Short mmCIF file of N, CA and C in Angstrom, two decimals:
data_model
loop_
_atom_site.label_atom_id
_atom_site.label_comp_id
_atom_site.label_asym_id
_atom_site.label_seq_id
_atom_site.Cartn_x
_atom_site.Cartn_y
_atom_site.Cartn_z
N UNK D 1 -6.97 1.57 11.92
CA UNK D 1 -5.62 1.59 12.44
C UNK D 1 -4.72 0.73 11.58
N UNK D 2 -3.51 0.72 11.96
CA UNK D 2 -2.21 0.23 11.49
C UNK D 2 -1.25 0.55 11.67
N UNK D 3 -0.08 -0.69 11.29
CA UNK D 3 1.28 -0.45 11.29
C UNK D 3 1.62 -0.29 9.50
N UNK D 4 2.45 0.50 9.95
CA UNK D 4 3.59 0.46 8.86
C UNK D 4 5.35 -0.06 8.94
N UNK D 5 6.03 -1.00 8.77
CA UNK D 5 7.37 -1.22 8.76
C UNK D 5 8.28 -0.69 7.46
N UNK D 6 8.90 0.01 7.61
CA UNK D 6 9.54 0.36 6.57
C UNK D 6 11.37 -0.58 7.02
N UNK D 7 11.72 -1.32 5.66
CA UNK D 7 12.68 -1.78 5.02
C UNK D 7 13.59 -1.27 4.18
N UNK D 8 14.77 -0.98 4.46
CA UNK D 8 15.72 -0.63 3.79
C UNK D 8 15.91 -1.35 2.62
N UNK D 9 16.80 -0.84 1.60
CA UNK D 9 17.23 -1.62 0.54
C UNK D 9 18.03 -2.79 0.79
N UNK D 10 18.85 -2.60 2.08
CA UNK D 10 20.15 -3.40 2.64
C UNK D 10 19.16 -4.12 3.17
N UNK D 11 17.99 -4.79 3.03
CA UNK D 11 16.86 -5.63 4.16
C UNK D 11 16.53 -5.57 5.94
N UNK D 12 17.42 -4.09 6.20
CA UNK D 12 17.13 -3.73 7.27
C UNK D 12 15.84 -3.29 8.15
N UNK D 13 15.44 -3.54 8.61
CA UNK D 13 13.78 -3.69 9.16
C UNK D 13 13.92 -2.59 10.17
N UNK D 14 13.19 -1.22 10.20
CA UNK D 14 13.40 -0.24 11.27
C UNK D 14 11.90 -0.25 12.49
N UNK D 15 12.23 0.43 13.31
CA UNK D 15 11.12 0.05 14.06
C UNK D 15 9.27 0.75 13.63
N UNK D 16 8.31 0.10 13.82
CA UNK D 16 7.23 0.32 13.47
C UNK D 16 6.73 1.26 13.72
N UNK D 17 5.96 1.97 12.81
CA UNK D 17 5.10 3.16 13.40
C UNK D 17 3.39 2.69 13.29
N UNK D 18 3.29 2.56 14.33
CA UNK D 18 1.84 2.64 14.56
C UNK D 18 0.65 3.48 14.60
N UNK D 19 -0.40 3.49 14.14
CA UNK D 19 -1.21 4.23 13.61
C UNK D 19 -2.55 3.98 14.01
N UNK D 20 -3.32 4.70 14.71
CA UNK D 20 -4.66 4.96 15.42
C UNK D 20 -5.94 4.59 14.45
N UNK D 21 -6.90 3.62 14.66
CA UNK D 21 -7.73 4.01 14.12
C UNK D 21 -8.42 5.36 13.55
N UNK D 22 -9.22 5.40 12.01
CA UNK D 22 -9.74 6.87 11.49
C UNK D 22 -8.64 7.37 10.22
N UNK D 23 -8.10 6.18 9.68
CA UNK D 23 -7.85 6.78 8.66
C UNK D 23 -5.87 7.59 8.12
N UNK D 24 -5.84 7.47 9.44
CA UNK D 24 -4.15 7.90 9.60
C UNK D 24 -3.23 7.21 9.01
N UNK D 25 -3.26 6.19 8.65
CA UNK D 25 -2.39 5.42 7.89
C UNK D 25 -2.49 5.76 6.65
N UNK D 26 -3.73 6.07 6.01
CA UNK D 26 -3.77 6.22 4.46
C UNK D 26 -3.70 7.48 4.26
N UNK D 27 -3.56 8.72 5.05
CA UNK D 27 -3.26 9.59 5.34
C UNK D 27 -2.21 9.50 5.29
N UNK D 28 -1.39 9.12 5.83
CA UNK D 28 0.61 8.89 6.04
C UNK D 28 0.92 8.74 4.88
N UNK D 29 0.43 7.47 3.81
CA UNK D 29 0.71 6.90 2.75
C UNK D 29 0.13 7.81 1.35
N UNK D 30 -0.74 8.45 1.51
CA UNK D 30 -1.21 9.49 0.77
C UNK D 30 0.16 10.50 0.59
N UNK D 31 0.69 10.99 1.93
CA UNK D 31 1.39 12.62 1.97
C UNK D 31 2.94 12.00 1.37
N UNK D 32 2.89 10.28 1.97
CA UNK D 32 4.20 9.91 1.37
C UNK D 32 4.75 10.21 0.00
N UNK D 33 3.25 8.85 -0.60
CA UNK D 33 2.99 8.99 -2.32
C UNK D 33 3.27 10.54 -2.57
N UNK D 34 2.53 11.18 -2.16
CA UNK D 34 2.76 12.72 -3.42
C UNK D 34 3.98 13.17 -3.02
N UNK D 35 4.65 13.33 -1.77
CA UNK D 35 5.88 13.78 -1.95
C UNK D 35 6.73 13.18 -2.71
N UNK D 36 7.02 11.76 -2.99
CA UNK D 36 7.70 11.10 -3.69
C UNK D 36 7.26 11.86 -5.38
N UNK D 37 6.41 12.37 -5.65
CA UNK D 37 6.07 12.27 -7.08
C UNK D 37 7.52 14.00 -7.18
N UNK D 38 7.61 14.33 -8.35
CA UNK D 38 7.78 13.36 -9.80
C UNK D 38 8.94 12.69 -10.12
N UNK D 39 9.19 12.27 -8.85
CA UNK D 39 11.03 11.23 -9.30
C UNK D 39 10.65 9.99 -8.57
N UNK D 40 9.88 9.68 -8.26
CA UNK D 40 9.62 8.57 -7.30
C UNK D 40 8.08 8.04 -7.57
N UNK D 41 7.70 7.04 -6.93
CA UNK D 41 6.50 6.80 -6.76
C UNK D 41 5.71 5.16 -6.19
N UNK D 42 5.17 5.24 -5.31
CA UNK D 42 4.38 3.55 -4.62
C UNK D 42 4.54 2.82 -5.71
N UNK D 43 4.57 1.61 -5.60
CA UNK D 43 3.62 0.50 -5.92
C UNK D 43 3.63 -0.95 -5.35
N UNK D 44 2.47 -0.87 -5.05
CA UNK D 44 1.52 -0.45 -5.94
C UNK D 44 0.91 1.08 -5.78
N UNK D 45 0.65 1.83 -6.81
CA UNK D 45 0.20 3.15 -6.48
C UNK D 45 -1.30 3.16 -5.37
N UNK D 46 -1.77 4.02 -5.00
CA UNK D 46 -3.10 4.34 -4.23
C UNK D 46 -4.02 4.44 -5.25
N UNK D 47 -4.86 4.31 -4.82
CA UNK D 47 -6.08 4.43 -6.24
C UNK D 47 -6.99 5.44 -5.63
N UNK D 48 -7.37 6.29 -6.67
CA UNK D 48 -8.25 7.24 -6.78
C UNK D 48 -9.68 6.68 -7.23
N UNK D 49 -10.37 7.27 -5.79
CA UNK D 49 -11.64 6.44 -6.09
C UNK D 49 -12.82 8.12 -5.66
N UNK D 50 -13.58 8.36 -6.68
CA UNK D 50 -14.28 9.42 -7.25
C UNK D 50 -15.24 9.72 -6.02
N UNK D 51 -14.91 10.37 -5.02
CA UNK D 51 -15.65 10.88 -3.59
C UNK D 51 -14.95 10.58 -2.30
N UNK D 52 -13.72 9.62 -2.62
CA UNK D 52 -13.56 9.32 -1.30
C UNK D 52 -11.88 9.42 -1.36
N UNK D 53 -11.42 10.18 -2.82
CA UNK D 53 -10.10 10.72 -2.29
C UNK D 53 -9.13 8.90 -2.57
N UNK D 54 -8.34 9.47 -1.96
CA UNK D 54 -7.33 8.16 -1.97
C UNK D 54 -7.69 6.46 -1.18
N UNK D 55 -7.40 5.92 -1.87
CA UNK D 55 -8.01 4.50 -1.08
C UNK D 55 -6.75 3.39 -1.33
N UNK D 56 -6.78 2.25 -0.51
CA UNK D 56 -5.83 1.27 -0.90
C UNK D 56 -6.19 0.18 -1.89
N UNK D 57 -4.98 0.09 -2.68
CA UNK D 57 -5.59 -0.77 -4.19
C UNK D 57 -6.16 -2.49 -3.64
N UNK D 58 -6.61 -2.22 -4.71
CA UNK D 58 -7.65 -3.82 -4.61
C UNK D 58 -7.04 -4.60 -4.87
N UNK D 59 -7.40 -5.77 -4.00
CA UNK D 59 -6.80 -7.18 -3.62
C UNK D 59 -7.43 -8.02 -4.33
N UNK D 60 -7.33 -8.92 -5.22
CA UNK D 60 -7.41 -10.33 -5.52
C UNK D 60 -6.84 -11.45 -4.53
N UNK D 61 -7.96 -12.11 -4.18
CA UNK D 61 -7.40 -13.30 -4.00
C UNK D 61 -7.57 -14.65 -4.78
N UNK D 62 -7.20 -15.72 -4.48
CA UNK D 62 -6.94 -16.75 -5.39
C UNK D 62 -8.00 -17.75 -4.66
N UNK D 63 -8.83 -18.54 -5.74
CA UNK D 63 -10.25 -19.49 -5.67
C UNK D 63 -9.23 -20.46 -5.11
N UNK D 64 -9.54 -21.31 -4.80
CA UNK D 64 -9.57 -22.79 -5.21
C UNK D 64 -9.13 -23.23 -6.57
N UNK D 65 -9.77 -23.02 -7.84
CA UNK D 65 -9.12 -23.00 -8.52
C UNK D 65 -8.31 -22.40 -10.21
N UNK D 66 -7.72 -21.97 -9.20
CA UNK D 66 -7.01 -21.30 -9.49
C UNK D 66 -7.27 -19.55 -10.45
N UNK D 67 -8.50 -19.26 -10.33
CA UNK D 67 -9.11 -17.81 -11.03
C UNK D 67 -9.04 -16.84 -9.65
N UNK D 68 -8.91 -15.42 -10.17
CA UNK D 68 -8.73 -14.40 -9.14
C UNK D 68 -10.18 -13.77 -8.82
N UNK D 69 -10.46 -13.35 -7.62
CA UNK D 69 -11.58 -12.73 -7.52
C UNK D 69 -11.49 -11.65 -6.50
N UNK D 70 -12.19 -10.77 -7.08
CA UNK D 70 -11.81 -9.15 -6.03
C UNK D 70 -12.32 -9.56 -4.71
N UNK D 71 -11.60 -8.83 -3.57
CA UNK D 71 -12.46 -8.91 -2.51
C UNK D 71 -14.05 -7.91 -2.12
N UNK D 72 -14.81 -8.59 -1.57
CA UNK D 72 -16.00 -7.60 -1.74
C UNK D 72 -15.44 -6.38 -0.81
N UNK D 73 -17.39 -5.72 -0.45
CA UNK D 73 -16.71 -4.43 0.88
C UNK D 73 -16.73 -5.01 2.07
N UNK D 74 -16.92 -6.17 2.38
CA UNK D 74 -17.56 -6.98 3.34
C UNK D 74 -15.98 -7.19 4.12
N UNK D 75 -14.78 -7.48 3.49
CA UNK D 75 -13.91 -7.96 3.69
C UNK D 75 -12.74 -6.50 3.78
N UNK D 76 -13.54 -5.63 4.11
CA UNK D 76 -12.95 -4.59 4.37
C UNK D 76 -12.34 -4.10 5.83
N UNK D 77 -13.26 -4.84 6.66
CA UNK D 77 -12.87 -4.73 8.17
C UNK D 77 -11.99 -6.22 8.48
N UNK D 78 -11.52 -7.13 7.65
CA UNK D 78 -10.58 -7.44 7.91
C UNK D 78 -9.27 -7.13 7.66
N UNK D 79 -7.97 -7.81 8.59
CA UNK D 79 -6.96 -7.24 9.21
C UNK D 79 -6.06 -7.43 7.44
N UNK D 80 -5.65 -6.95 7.05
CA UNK D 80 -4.84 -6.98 5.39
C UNK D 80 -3.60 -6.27 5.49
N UNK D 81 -2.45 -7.38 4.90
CA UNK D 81 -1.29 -7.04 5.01
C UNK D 81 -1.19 -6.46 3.31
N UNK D 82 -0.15 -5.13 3.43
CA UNK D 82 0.15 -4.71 1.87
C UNK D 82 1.58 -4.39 1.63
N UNK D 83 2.20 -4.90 0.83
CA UNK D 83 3.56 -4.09 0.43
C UNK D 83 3.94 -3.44 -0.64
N UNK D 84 4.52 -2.21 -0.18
CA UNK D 84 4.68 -1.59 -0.83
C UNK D 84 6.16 -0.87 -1.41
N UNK D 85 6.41 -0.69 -2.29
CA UNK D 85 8.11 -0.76 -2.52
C UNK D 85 8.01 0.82 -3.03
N UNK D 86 8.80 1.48 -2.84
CA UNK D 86 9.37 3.02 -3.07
C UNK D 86 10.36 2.77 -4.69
N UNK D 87 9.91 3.46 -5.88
CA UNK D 87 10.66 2.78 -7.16
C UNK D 87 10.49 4.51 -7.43
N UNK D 88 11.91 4.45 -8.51
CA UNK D 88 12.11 5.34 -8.93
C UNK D 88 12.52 5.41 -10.72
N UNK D 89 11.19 5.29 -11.48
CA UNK D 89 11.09 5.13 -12.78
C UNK D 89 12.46 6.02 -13.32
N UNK D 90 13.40 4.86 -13.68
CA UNK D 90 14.22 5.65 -15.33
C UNK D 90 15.69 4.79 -14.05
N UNK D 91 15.60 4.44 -12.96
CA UNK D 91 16.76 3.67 -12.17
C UNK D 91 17.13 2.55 -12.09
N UNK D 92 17.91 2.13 -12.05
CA UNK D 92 18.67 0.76 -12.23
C UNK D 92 18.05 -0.26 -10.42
N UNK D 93 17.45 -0.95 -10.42
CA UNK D 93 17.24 -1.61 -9.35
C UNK D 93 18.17 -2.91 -9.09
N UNK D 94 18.57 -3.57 -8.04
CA UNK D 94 20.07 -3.96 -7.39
C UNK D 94 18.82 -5.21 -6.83
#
């Protein structure tokens, strides 16, 4: 499961859509991404991972000190916030 909040450019915050456990969110964010393509596009983009279709990109987090380290699969059923910005390669951003 999950939420998604989508933010205007003007920093306007609209109301949440919530999303059922099973996969529906990356589903949502999947049909988003490709409609946006070819004038638009995520990022961070979705990553294509070889059997399982679209997945959400990998997280680094930060040691102690100070080196990055991927998260394992272990840390997969925890709760992870992601943002994601709607960019439109060849546009002037404000």
């Amino acid at each position: 499961g999950g939420t998604v909040v989508l933010v205007s450019q003007d920093g306007i915050q609209r109301p949440p859509f919530r999303f059922p456990k099973g996969g529906h969110l990356l589903q949502f964010l999947t049909c988003l991404e490709t409609g946006l393509l070819p004038h638009g596009q995520l990022d961070p983009p979705l990553w294509s991972q070889r059997g399982k279709g679209k997945v959400f990109p990998k997280l680094r987090k930060r040691s102690p000190h100070g080196s990055c380290e991927s998260f394992s699969d272990k840390d997969e059923d925890e709760a992870t916030d992601y943002v994601f910005r709607i960019i439109y390669p060849g546009s002037q951003e404000f």
